[in-house]
Tab-separated table of C-alpha atoms in Angstrom:
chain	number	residue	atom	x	y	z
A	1	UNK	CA	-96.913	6.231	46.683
A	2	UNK	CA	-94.942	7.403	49.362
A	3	UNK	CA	-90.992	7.816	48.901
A	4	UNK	CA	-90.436	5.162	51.963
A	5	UNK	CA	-92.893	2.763	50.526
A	6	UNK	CA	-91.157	3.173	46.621
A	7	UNK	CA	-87.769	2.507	48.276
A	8	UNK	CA	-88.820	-0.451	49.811
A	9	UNK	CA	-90.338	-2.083	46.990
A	10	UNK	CA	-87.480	-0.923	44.766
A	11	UNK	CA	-85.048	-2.618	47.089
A	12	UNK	CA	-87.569	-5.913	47.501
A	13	UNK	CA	-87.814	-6.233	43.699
A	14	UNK	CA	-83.619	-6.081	43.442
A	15	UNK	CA	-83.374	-8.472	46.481
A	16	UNK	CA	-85.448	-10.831	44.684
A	17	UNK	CA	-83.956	-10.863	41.563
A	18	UNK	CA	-80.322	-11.085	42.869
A	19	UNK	CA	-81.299	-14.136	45.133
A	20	UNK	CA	-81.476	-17.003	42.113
A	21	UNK	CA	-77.666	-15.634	41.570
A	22	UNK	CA	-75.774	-18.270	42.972
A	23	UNK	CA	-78.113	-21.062	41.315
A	24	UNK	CA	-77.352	-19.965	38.089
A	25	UNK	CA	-73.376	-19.662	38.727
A	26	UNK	CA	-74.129	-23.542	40.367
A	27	UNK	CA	-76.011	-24.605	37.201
A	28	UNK	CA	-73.312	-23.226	34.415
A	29	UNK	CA	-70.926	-25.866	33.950
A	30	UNK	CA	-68.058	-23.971	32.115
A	31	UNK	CA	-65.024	-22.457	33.957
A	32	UNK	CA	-65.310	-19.973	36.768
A	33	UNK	CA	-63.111	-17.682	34.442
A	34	UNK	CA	-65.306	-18.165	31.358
A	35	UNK	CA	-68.230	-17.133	33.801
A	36	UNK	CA	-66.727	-14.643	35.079
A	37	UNK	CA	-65.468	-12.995	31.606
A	38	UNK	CA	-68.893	-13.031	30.524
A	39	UNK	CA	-71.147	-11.957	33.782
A	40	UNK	CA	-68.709	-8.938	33.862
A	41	UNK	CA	-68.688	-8.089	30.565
A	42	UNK	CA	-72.641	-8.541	29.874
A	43	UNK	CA	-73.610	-6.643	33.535
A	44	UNK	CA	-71.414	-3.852	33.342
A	45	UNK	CA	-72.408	-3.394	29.435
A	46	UNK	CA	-75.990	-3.863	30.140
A	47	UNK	CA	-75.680	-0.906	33.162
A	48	UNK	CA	-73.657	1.648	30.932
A	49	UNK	CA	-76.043	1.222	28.145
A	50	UNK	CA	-79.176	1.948	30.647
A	51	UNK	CA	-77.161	4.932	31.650
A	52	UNK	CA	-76.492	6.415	28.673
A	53	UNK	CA	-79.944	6.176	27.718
A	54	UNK	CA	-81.869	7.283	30.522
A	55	UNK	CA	-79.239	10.281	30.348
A	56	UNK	CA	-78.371	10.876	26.847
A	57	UNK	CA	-75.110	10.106	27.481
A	58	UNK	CA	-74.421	12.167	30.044
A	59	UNK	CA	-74.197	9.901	32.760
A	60	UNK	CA	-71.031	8.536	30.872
A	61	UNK	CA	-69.158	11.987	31.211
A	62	UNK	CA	-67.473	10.910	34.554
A	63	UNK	CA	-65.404	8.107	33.012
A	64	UNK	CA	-64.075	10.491	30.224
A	65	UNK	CA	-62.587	11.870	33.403
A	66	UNK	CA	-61.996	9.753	36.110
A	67	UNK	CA	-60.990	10.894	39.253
A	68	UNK	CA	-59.232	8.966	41.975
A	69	UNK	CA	-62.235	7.414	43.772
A	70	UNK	CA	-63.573	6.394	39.940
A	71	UNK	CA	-60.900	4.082	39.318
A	72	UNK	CA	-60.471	2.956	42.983
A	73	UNK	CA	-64.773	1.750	43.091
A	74	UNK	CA	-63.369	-0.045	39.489
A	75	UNK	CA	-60.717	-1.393	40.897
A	76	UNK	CA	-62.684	-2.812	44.456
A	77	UNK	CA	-65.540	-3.455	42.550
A	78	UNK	CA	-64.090	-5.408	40.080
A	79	UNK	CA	-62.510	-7.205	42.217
A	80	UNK	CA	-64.979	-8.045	44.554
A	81	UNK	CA	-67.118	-9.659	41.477
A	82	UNK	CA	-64.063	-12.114	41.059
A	83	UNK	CA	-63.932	-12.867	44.450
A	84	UNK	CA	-67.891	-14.017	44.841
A	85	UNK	CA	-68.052	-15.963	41.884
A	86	UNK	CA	-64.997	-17.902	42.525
A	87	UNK	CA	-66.430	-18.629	46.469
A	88	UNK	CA	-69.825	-19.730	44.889
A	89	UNK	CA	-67.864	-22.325	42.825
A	90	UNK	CA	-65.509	-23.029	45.476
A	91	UNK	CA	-67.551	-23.618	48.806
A	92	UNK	CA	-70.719	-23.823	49.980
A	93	UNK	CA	-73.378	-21.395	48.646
A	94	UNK	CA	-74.698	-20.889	52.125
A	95	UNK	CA	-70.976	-20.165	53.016
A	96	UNK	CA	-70.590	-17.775	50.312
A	97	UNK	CA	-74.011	-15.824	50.955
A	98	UNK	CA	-73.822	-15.637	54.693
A	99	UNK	CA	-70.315	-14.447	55.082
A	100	UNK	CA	-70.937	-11.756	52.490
A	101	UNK	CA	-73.714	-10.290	54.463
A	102	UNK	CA	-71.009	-9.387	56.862
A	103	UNK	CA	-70.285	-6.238	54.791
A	104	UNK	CA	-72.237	-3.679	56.906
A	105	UNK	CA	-69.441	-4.771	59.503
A	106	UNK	CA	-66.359	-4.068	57.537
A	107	UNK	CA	-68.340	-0.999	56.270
A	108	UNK	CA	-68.809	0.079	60.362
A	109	UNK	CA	-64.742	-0.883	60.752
A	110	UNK	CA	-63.854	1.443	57.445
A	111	UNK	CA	-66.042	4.185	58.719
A	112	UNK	CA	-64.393	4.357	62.441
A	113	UNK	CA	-60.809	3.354	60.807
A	114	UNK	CA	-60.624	5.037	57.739
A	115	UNK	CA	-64.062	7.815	57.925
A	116	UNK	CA	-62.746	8.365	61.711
A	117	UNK	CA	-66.122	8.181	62.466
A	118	UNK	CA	-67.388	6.935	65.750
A	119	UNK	CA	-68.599	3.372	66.426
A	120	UNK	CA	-71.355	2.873	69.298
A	121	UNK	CA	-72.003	-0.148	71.463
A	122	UNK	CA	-74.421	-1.880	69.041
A	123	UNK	CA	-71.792	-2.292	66.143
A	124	UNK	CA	-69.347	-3.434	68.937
A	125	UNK	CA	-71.812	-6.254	69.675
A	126	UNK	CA	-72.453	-6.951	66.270
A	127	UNK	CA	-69.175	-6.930	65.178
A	128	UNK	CA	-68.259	-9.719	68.095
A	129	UNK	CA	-71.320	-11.889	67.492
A	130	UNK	CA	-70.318	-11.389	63.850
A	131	UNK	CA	-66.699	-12.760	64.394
A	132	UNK	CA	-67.795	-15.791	66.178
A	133	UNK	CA	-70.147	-16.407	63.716
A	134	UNK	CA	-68.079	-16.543	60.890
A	135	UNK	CA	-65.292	-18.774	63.519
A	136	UNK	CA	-68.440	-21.505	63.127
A	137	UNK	CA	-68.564	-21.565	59.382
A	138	UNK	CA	-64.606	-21.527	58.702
A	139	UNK	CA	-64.553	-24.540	61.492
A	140	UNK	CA	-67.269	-26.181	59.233
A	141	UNK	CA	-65.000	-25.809	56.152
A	142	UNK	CA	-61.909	-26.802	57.635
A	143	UNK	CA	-63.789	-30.078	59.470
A	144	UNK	CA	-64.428	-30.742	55.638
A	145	UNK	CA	-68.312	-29.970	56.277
A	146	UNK	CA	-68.483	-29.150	52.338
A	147	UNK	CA	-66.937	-26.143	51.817
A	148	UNK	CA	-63.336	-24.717	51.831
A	149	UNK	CA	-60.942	-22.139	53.494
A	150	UNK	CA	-60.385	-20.782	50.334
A	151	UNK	CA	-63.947	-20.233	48.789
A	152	UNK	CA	-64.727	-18.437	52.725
A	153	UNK	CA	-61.358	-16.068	52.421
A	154	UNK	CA	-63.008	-14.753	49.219
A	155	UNK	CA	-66.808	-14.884	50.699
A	156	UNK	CA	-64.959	-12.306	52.890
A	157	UNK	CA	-63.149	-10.111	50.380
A	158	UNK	CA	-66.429	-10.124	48.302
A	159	UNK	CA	-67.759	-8.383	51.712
A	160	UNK	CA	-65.199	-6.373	51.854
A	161	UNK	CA	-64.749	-4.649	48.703
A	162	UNK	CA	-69.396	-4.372	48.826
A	163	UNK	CA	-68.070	-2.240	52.107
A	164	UNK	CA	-65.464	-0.111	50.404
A	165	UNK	CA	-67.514	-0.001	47.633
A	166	UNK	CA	-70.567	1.543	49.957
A	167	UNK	CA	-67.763	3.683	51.956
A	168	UNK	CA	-66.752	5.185	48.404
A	169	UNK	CA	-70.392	6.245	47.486
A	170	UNK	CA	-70.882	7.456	50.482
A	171	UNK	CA	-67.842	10.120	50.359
A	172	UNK	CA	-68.696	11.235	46.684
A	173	UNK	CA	-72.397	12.067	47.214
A	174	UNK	CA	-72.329	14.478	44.731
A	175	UNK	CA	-70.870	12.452	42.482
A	176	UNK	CA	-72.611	9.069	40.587
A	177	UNK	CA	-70.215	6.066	41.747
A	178	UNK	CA	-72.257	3.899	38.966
A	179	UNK	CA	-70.472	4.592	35.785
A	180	UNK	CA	-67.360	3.069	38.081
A	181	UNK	CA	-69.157	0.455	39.368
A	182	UNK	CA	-70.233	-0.734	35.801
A	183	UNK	CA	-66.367	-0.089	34.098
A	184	UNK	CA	-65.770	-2.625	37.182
A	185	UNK	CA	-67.391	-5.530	36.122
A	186	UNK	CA	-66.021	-4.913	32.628
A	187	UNK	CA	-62.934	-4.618	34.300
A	188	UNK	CA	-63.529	-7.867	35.999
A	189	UNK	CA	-64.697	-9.631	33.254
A	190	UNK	CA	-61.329	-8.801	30.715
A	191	UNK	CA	-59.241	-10.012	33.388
A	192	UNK	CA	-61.044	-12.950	33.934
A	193	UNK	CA	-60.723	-13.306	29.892
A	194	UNK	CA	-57.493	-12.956	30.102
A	195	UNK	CA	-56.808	-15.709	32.522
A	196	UNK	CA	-59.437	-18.035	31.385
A	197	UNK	CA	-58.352	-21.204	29.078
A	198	UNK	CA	-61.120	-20.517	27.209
A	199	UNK	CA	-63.976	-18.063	26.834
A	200	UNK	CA	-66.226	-20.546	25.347
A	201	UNK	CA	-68.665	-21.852	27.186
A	202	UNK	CA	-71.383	-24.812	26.520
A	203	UNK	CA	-74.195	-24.105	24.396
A	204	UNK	CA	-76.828	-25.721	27.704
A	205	UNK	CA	-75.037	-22.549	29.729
A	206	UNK	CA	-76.041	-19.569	27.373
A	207	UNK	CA	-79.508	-19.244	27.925
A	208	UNK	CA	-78.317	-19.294	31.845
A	209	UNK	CA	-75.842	-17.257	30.984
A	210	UNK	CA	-77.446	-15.224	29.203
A	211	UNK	CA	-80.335	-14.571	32.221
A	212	UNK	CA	-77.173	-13.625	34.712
A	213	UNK	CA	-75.220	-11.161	32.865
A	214	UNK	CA	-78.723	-9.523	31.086
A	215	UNK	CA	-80.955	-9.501	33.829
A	216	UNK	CA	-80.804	-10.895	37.193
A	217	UNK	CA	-77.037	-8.958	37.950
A	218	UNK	CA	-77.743	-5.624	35.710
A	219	UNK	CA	-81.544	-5.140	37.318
A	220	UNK	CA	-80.827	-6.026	40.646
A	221	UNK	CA	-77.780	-3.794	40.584
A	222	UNK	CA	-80.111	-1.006	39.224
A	223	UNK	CA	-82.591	-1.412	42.014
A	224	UNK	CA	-80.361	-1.678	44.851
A	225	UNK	CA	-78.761	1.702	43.943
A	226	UNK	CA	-81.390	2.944	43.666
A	227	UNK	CA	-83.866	2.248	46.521
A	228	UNK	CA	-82.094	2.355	49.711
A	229	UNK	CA	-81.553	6.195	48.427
A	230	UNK	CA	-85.477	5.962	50.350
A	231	UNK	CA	-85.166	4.062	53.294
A	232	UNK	CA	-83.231	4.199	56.528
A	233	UNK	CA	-79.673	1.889	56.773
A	234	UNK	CA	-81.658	-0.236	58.720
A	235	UNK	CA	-84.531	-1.133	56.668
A	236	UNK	CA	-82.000	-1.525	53.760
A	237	UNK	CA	-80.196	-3.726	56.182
A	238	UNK	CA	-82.780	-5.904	56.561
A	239	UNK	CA	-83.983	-6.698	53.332
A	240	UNK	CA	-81.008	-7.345	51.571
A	241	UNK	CA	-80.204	-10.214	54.448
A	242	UNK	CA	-83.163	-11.861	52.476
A	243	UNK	CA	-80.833	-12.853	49.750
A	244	UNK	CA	-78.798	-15.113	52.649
A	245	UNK	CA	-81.527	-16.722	53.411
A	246	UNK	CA	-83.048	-16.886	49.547
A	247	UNK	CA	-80.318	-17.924	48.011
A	248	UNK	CA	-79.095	-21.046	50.155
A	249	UNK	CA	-82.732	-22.747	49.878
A	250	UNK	CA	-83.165	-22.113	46.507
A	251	UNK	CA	-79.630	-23.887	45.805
A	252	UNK	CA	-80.842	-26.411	48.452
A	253	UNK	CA	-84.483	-27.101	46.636
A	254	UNK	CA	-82.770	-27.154	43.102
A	255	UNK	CA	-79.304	-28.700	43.525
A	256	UNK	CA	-79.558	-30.953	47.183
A	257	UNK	CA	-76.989	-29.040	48.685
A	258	UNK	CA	-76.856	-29.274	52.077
A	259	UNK	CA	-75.254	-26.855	54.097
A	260	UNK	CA	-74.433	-28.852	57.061
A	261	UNK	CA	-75.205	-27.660	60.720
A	262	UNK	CA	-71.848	-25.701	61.326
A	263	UNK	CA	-72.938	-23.322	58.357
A	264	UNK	CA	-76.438	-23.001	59.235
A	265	UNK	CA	-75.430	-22.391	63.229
A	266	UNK	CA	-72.749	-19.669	61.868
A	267	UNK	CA	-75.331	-18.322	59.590
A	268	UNK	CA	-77.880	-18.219	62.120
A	269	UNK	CA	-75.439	-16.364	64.174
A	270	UNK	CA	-74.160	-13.993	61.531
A	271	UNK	CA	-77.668	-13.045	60.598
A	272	UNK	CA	-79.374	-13.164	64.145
A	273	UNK	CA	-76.653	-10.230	65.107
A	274	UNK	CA	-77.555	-8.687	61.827
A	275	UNK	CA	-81.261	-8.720	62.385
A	276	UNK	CA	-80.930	-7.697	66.161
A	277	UNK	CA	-78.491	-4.741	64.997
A	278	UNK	CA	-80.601	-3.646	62.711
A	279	UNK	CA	-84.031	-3.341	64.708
A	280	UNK	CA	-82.017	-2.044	67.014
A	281	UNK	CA	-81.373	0.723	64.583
A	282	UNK	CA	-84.784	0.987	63.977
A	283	UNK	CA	-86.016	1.068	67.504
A	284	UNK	CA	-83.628	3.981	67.638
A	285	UNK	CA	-84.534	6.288	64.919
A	286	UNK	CA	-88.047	5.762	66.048
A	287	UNK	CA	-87.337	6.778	69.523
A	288	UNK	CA	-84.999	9.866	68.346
A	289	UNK	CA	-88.253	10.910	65.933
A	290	UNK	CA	-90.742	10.805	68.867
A	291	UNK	CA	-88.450	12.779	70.775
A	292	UNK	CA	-88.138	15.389	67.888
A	293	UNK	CA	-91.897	15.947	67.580
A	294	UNK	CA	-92.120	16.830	71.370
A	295	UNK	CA	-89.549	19.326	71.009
């Protein structure tokens, strides 16, 4: 098996798993906080477990000594799982799941911003379409089309912190960001104990539960840190804008949720500017290869 075709089923497999997310955080009945104390606490277990025994324990050596990027992907991270589980429980799931694929844009804004790296015409474009698309969902919200300003606003931190969270790795490659990433959703999950009522939650939710915090977030974490190490930014693009489209119908199919036609015209235009960026990008590094083989 080539290293191109291993990425992309690696990254497949994790899209495919993650996508039911948002169902399950729909079906579980308890408190967001109660969820959230226990999908933090059972993921980021579950991935520093796997670490320390695919490595013997020596993938845990960073976070005897954390340095400054350590505790700032804990921090982001962290935070960013707070921020999508309370916008799945507080708008739309189609809201939620379209305006967090906008992350490769706040990831292109970091990187000319922050990175001082430059920015073509494409991103430009994308970035505009991008704007206008999200415009159409918050108009949707605020028109009361189903879901709210507030569950959006954290839809868009949630993209956010994925993009500093991606801008991180990407500055300490020769350092393993996942240690950090798992302390983050412990870190989430403590705080969310701490401000929950009450970590209890109904005996119906714990196989559910159960299937979030053990497998669905811990695996499909695994994979998608692990395949697009394979495969161009495009390709990785494109398959994790699966889980937008995924993740709405299954809610739809299971739960009757309809996301109303202001959310699925933003959508469409979110991830039609995605797509288009993205072959784009492809089109690109395909022309750029040709090129090299003549020379």
């Amino acid at each position: 098996m080539s290293p191109y075709l291993r990425g992309f089923l690696i990254t497949l497999f994790g899209v495919l798993v993650i996508s039911p997310d948002t169902l399950l955080i729909r079906l579980i009945e308890a408190d967001h906080w109660a969820q959230l104390f226990w999908r933090g606490t059972l993921s980021g277990l579950a991935v520093l477990v796997g670490i320390a025994v695919v490595t013997r324990g020596r993938g845990l050596q960073p976070l005897l000594r954390p340095t400054r990027a350590d505790l700032l992907m804990a921090v982001v991270y962290g935070s960013g799982n707070i921020a999508f589980v309370y916008s799945a429980t507080h708008t739309l799931v189609a809201n939620t799941l379209f305006l967090l694929s906008t992350s490769p844009i706040f990831a292109a804004l970091i990187a000319r911003f922050v990175l001082k790296e430059a920015v073509g015409m494409r991103t430009v474009l994308t970035i505009a379409a991008t704007i206008v698309g999200i415009a159409v969902i918050a108009s949707g919200s605020l028109g009361g089309g189903g879901g709210t300003i507030e569950g959006d606003l954290a839809a868009l931190w949630a993209a956010i912190a994925l993009a500093v969270t991606f801008s991180i790795a990407r500055r300490q490659k020769g350092r393993s960001m996942v240690p950090a990433m798992g302390a983050g959703a412990i870190l989430a999950g403590l705080t969310a104990g701490a401000l929950a009522p009450t970590v209890m939650i109904p005996e119906g939710d714990r196989i559910w539960m159960g299937l979030m915090g053990l497998w669905v977030v811990p695996v499909a974490f695994a994979c998608l840190t692990t395949g697009p190490r394979y495969l161009p930014a495009a390709d990785v693009g494109l398959l994790m804008l699966l889980e937008a489209v995924f993740g709405p119908l299954l809610v739809w199919w299971v739960l009757g949720e309809d996301p109303g036609p202001r959310t699925l015209l933003g959508g469409a235009i979110v991830l039609g500017a995605m797509v288009v960026s993205n072959l784009w990008l492809l089109a690109r590094g395909q022309r750029d290869r040709r090129l090299a083989r003549r020379t």
